[in-house]
Amino acid sequence: MSRKEIENLSAVEINSFQVKALHNLLRYLEKNSRFYQDHFKAHGIQADRIKSLADLVHIPPTHKEDLQLRSSDFVCVN
């Protein structure tokens, strides 16, 4: 969906689009990122339990030190 198409959606439709995109991203990270696999496990996070954008507060942020110590674990592609 293009930016122009998104801009013309209602607030409810935009939220639905954002939540779907968030679910897709979290599932991708669970499957492909060693760092996020470990991060989610350490904090008891299950991607399918994140039901709204407000639920993002349950995912602890990553820090500069995480990137410095585990940079290769963030790679999500071959």
XYZ file of C-alpha atoms in Angstrom:
78
model
C 0.000 0.000 0.000
C 1.414 3.367 -0.946
C 1.795 6.295 1.414
C -0.884 8.199 -0.510
C -3.339 5.314 -0.101
C -2.624 5.096 3.618
C -3.146 8.833 4.078
C -6.687 8.487 2.739
C -7.726 5.773 5.186
C -9.774 6.339 8.309
C -8.052 6.297 11.698
C -9.430 2.811 12.351
C -8.128 1.527 9.011
C -4.708 3.088 9.604
C -4.506 1.473 13.031
C -5.479 -1.896 11.557
C -2.795 -1.510 8.868
C -0.171 -0.587 11.478
C -1.064 -3.502 13.776
C -0.899 -5.962 10.873
C 2.509 -4.570 9.833
C 3.706 -4.799 13.442
C 2.623 -8.453 13.710
C 4.421 -9.262 10.466
C 7.588 -7.554 11.709
C 7.551 -9.275 15.104
C 7.016 -12.706 13.529
C 9.865 -12.011 11.114
C 12.173 -11.015 13.971
C 11.213 -14.113 15.975
C 12.077 -16.290 13.015
C 15.165 -14.542 11.623
C 16.991 -12.509 14.276
C 19.097 -14.329 16.836
C 19.164 -11.210 19.003
C 15.385 -10.822 19.077
C 14.849 -14.538 19.606
C 16.968 -14.259 22.743
C 15.547 -10.844 23.727
C 11.937 -12.026 23.447
C 12.691 -15.240 25.332
C 14.545 -13.419 28.128
C 11.592 -11.067 28.627
C 8.780 -13.594 28.097
C 7.540 -11.892 24.955
C 5.401 -13.752 22.444
C 4.737 -11.902 19.197
C 1.164 -13.138 18.976
C 0.402 -11.495 22.333
C 1.199 -8.029 21.008
C -2.310 -7.009 19.973
C -1.975 -3.244 19.606
C 0.573 -0.488 19.206
C 0.087 0.278 22.897
C 1.446 -3.216 23.697
C 4.874 -2.148 22.441
C 5.597 -0.914 25.966
C 5.953 -4.600 26.937
C 9.012 -5.001 24.713
C 12.089 -3.600 26.443
C 14.147 -1.391 24.144
C 17.467 -2.393 22.725
C 20.478 -0.367 23.741
C 23.653 0.827 22.105
C 25.556 -1.837 24.024
C 23.340 -4.558 22.486
C 24.353 -3.400 19.035
C 28.018 -3.181 20.001
C 28.170 -6.615 21.633
C 25.859 -8.552 19.318
C 25.822 -6.701 16.019
C 25.839 -9.850 13.883
C 22.837 -11.230 15.806
C 20.682 -8.418 14.423
C 21.208 -9.571 10.829
C 17.934 -11.029 9.512
C 18.990 -12.109 6.023
C 21.416 -14.626 4.566
